[in-house]
PDB file of C-alpha atoms in Angstrom:
ATOM      1  CA  MET G  22       0.000   0.000   0.000  1.00  0.00           C
ATOM      2  CA  ALA G  23       2.803   2.408   0.945  1.00  0.00           C
ATOM      3  CA  LEU G  24       4.534   1.615  -2.352  1.00  0.00           C
ATOM      4  CA  ALA G  25       1.346   2.435  -4.284  1.00  0.00           C
ATOM      5  CA  LEU G  26       1.018   5.802  -2.477  1.00  0.00           C
ATOM      6  CA  LEU G  27       4.669   6.575  -3.166  1.00  0.00           C
ATOM      7  CA  GLY G  28       4.153   5.743  -6.846  1.00  0.00           C
ATOM      8  CA  ALA G  29       1.070   7.976  -7.038  1.00  0.00           C
ATOM      9  CA  GLY G  30       2.972  10.822  -5.380  1.00  0.00           C
ATOM     10  CA  LEU G  31       5.855  10.503  -7.825  1.00  0.00           C
ATOM     11  CA  LEU G  32       3.409  10.503 -10.752  1.00  0.00           C
ATOM     12  CA  LEU G  33       1.806  13.734  -9.511  1.00  0.00           C
ATOM     13  CA  LEU G  34       5.230  15.328  -9.065  1.00  0.00           C
ATOM     14  CA  ALA G  35       6.236  14.308 -12.588  1.00  0.00           C
ATOM     15  CA  LEU G  36       3.033  15.794 -14.007  1.00  0.00           C
ATOM     16  CA  ALA G  37       3.589  19.064 -12.128  1.00  0.00           C
ATOM     17  CA  VAL G  38       7.134  19.343 -13.476  1.00  0.00           C
ATOM     18  CA  ARG G  39       6.057  18.477 -17.024  1.00  0.00           C
ATOM     19  CA  CYS G  40       3.264  21.070 -16.939  1.00  0.00           C
ATOM     20  CA  GLY G  41       5.633  23.740 -15.693  1.00  0.00           C
ATOM     21  CA  GLY G  42       4.769  23.439 -12.030  1.00  0.00           C
ATOM     22  CA  PRO G  43       2.971  25.954  -9.872  1.00  0.00           C
ATOM     23  CA  GLY G  44       3.828  29.582 -10.397  1.00  0.00           C
ATOM     24  CA  THR G  45       4.617  29.299 -14.094  1.00  0.00           C
ATOM     25  CA  VAL G  46       2.540  30.751 -16.900  1.00  0.00           C
ATOM     26  CA  ALA G  47       2.372  29.202 -20.364  1.00  0.00           C
ATOM     27  CA  VAL G  48       3.067  31.967 -22.900  1.00  0.00           C
ATOM     28  CA  ARG G  49       3.810  31.493 -26.599  1.00  0.00           C
ATOM     29  CA  PRO G  50       6.819  33.667 -27.493  1.00  0.00           C
ATOM     30  CA  PRO G  51       6.449  35.708 -30.692  1.00  0.00           C
ATOM     31  CA  ASP G  52       8.993  35.077 -33.417  1.00  0.00           C
ATOM     32  CA  ALA G  53       9.254  38.428 -35.200  1.00  0.00           C
ATOM     33  CA  PRO G  54      12.696  38.728 -36.791  1.00  0.00           C
ATOM     34  CA  GLY G  55      14.956  41.680 -36.101  1.00  0.00           C
ATOM     35  CA  VAL G  56      13.805  42.565 -32.578  1.00  0.00           C
ATOM     36  CA  THR G  57      15.565  39.912 -30.501  1.00  0.00           C
ATOM     37  CA  ALA G  58      18.145  42.330 -29.039  1.00  0.00           C
ATOM     38  CA  THR G  59      15.455  44.901 -28.209  1.00  0.00           C
ATOM     39  CA  CYS G  60      13.324  42.262 -26.490  1.00  0.00           C
ATOM     40  CA  ARG G  61      16.312  41.015 -24.474  1.00  0.00           C
ATOM     41  CA  THR G  62      17.061  44.560 -23.340  1.00  0.00           C
ATOM     42  CA  LEU G  63      13.418  45.072 -22.331  1.00  0.00           C
ATOM     43  CA  HIS G  64      13.299  41.740 -20.500  1.00  0.00           C
ATOM     44  CA  ALA G  65      16.353  42.688 -18.429  1.00  0.00           C
ATOM     45  CA  VAL G  66      14.764  45.906 -17.113  1.00  0.00           C
ATOM     46  CA  LEU G  67      11.176  44.780 -16.523  1.00  0.00           C
ATOM     47  CA  PRO G  68       9.891  45.371 -12.988  1.00  0.00           C
ATOM     48  CA  ASP G  69       9.567  42.668 -10.327  1.00  0.00           C
ATOM     49  CA  GLN G  70       5.946  43.685  -9.735  1.00  0.00           C
ATOM     50  CA  VAL G  71       3.150  44.759 -12.056  1.00  0.00           C
ATOM     51  CA  ASN G  72      -0.282  45.723 -10.777  1.00  0.00           C
ATOM     52  CA  ALA G  73       0.833  44.580  -7.283  1.00  0.00           C
ATOM     53  CA  GLY G  74       1.509  41.070  -8.642  1.00  0.00           C
ATOM     54  CA  ASP G  75       4.903  39.403  -8.369  1.00  0.00           C
ATOM     55  CA  ARG G  76       6.853  38.322 -11.438  1.00  0.00           C
ATOM     56  CA  ARG G  77       6.259  34.711 -12.468  1.00  0.00           C
ATOM     57  CA  ARG G  78       8.224  32.308 -14.672  1.00  0.00           C
ATOM     58  CA  THR G  79       6.964  31.733 -18.183  1.00  0.00           C
ATOM     59  CA  THR G  80       7.134  28.485 -20.059  1.00  0.00           C
ATOM     60  CA  PRO G  81       8.807  28.057 -22.401  1.00  0.00           C
ATOM     61  CA  GLU G  82      11.396  30.423 -20.976  1.00  0.00           C
ATOM     62  CA  SER G  83      11.999  33.320 -23.340  1.00  0.00           C
ATOM     63  CA  ALA G  84      13.392  36.847 -23.298  1.00  0.00           C
ATOM     64  CA  ARG G  85      10.289  37.764 -25.298  1.00  0.00           C
ATOM     65  CA  THR G  86       7.778  36.965 -22.533  1.00  0.00           C
ATOM     66  CA  ALA G  87       7.015  37.948 -18.940  1.00  0.00           C
ATOM     67  CA  ALA G  88       4.110  37.520 -16.523  1.00  0.00           C
ATOM     68  CA  TRP G  89       3.015  38.911 -13.170  1.00  0.00           C
ATOM     69  CA  GLY G  90       0.287  38.132 -10.656  1.00  0.00           C
ATOM     70  CA  GLN G  91      -2.680  35.774 -10.566  1.00  0.00           C
ATOM     71  CA  PRO G  92      -4.518  35.853 -12.901  1.00  0.00           C
ATOM     72  CA  ALA G  93      -1.471  36.811 -14.897  1.00  0.00           C
ATOM     73  CA  VAL G  94      -0.769  40.061 -16.662  1.00  0.00           C
ATOM     74  CA  VAL G  95       1.266  38.828 -19.639  1.00  0.00           C
ATOM     75  CA  LEU G  96       3.802  40.712 -21.755  1.00  0.00           C
ATOM     76  CA  ARG G  97       5.027  39.519 -25.175  1.00  0.00           C
ATOM     77  CA  CYS G  98       7.714  41.396 -27.111  1.00  0.00           C
ATOM     78  CA  GLY G  99       7.932  41.210 -30.898  1.00  0.00           C
ATOM     79  CA  VAL G 100       4.265  40.553 -31.680  1.00  0.00           C
ATOM     80  CA  PRO G 101       2.892  41.368 -35.130  1.00  0.00           C
ATOM     81  CA  ARG G 102       1.254  44.739 -35.817  1.00  0.00           C
ATOM     82  CA  PRO G 103      -2.384  44.506 -34.649  1.00  0.00           C
ATOM     83  CA  ALA G 104      -4.770  43.939 -37.574  1.00  0.00           C
ATOM     84  CA  GLY G 105      -7.072  46.804 -36.552  1.00  0.00           C
ATOM     85  CA  LEU G 106      -4.321  49.399 -36.107  1.00  0.00           C
ATOM     86  CA  THR G 107      -4.539  52.198 -38.681  1.00  0.00           C
ATOM     87  CA  ALA G 108      -3.202  55.745 -38.954  1.00  0.00           C
ATOM     88  CA  THR G 109      -6.476  57.036 -37.466  1.00  0.00           C
ATOM     89  CA  SER G 110      -6.853  54.476 -34.667  1.00  0.00           C
ATOM     90  CA  GLU G 111      -7.480  55.718 -31.165  1.00  0.00           C
ATOM     91  CA  VAL G 112      -4.356  55.349 -29.061  1.00  0.00           C
ATOM     92  CA  VAL G 113      -4.063  55.598 -25.278  1.00  0.00           C
ATOM     93  CA  GLU G 114      -0.902  57.225 -23.946  1.00  0.00           C
ATOM     94  CA  VAL G 115       0.343  56.047 -20.559  1.00  0.00           C
ATOM     95  CA  ASP G 116       3.469  57.678 -19.152  1.00  0.00           C
ATOM     96  CA  GLY G 117       4.848  58.498 -22.592  1.00  0.00           C
ATOM     97  CA  VAL G 118       4.073  55.124 -24.203  1.00  0.00           C
ATOM     98  CA  GLY G 119       1.345  54.872 -26.843  1.00  0.00           C
ATOM     99  CA  TRP G 120      -0.946  51.814 -26.735  1.00  0.00           C
ATOM    100  CA  PHE G 121      -3.564  50.425 -29.121  1.00  0.00           C
ATOM    101  CA  LEU G 122      -6.341  48.552 -27.308  1.00  0.00           C
ATOM    102  CA  THR G 123      -8.102  45.442 -28.580  1.00  0.00           C
ATOM    103  CA  GLU G 124     -10.813  44.146 -26.257  1.00  0.00           C
ATOM    104  CA  ARG G 125     -11.244  40.389 -26.172  1.00  0.00           C
ATOM    105  CA  PRO G 126     -13.688  38.336 -24.082  1.00  0.00           C
ATOM    106  CA  ARG G 127     -11.006  37.261 -21.594  1.00  0.00           C
ATOM    107  CA  ALA G 128      -8.505  40.126 -21.775  1.00  0.00           C
ATOM    108  CA  TYR G 129      -7.731  43.687 -22.688  1.00  0.00           C
ATOM    109  CA  VAL G 130      -4.864  43.481 -25.186  1.00  0.00           C
ATOM    110  CA  PHE G 131      -2.706  46.596 -25.325  1.00  0.00           C
ATOM    111  CA  THR G 132      -0.022  46.838 -28.039  1.00  0.00           C
ATOM    112  CA  THR G 133       2.617  49.564 -28.198  1.00  0.00           C
ATOM    113  CA  VAL G 134       2.656  51.931 -31.153  1.00  0.00           C
ATOM    114  CA  GLY G 135       5.439  54.127 -32.479  1.00  0.00           C
ATOM    115  CA  ARG G 136       8.198  51.806 -31.234  1.00  0.00           C
ATOM    116  CA  THR G 137      10.799  49.684 -33.035  1.00  0.00           C
ATOM    117  CA  ALA G 138       9.110  46.544 -31.685  1.00  0.00           C
ATOM    118  CA  TYR G 139       5.455  45.857 -30.985  1.00  0.00           C
ATOM    119  CA  VAL G 140       5.041  44.891 -27.337  1.00  0.00           C
ATOM    120  CA  GLU G 141       1.753  43.395 -26.167  1.00  0.00           C
ATOM    121  CA  VAL G 142       0.405  43.454 -22.621  1.00  0.00           C
ATOM    122  CA  ARG G 143      -2.615  41.256 -21.893  1.00  0.00           C
ATOM    123  CA  VAL G 144      -4.595  42.374 -18.881  1.00  0.00           C
ATOM    124  CA  PRO G 145      -7.169  39.870 -17.585  1.00  0.00           C
ATOM    125  CA  ALA G 146     -10.791  40.947 -18.098  1.00  0.00           C
ATOM    126  CA  SER G 147     -11.335  40.226 -14.398  1.00  0.00           C
ATOM    127  CA  ILE G 148      -9.652  43.597 -13.771  1.00  0.00           C
ATOM    128  CA  PRO G 149     -12.279  46.362 -14.126  1.00  0.00           C
ATOM    129  CA  ARG G 150     -12.004  48.287 -17.413  1.00  0.00           C
ATOM    130  CA  GLU G 151     -11.298  51.585 -15.643  1.00  0.00           C
ATOM    131  CA  GLN G 152      -8.267  49.948 -13.968  1.00  0.00           C
ATOM    132  CA  ALA G 153      -6.988  48.028 -17.001  1.00  0.00           C
ATOM    133  CA  THR G 154      -4.282  50.576 -17.807  1.00  0.00           C
ATOM    134  CA  ALA G 155      -2.683  50.323 -14.334  1.00  0.00           C
ATOM    135  CA  PRO G 156      -0.256  47.544 -15.446  1.00  0.00           C
ATOM    136  CA  LEU G 157       0.872  49.789 -18.323  1.00  0.00           C
ATOM    137  CA  VAL G 158       2.074  52.387 -15.817  1.00  0.00           C
ATOM    138  CA  ASP G 159       4.268  49.723 -14.203  1.00  0.00           C
ATOM    139  CA  VAL G 160       5.996  48.721 -17.470  1.00  0.00           C
ATOM    140  CA  ALA G 161       6.215  52.197 -19.036  1.00  0.00           C
ATOM    141  CA  THR G 162       9.661  53.075 -17.651  1.00  0.00           C
ATOM    142  CA  ALA G 163      11.136  49.777 -18.882  1.00  0.00           C
ATOM    143  CA  LEU G 164       9.650  50.352 -22.343  1.00  0.00           C
ATOM    144  CA  GLU G 165      10.891  53.942 -22.506  1.00  0.00           C
ATOM    145  CA  ARG G 166      14.414  52.792 -21.560  1.00  0.00           C
ATOM    146  CA  SER G 167      14.675  49.815 -23.908  1.00  0.00           C
ATOM    147  CA  VAL G 168      12.326  49.987 -26.915  1.00  0.00           C
ATOM    148  CA  PRO G 169      13.230  53.020 -29.028  1.00  0.00           C
ATOM    149  CA  ARG G 170      10.645  55.210 -30.700  1.00  0.00           C
ATOM    150  CA  VAL G 171      10.332  54.959 -34.446  1.00  0.00           C
TER     151      VAL G 171
END
């Protein structure tokens, strides 16, 4: 009986490790060419906390992704230009960084504009709309320092 319990415990541990374990967030890294160095620079200066949530590991590990809190605010560097972004699109400016907003059922998706790399920040829809830009304040300094304006 003890051997069976030990085996079950080892199986659960193996599943937790294979799935990334607690505290990790699955995030698909973008693969835009030409922005790898910019994304690495951004990744190195991102804050430890966003929207009062601590930084979490992402899986697979990548200098193009970051996450904070639970539910996670997720950043991806090097995403494609948003399909709906045009020269006349409404843009929100937060601490000197311009953002294009796409509302989805489960998240507010903010993408930088006027930068050498498109950076996306997904804010969970569980955060009230009037507070959805708060995480952008927390990453603005890092973006200003590492992702040049066009």
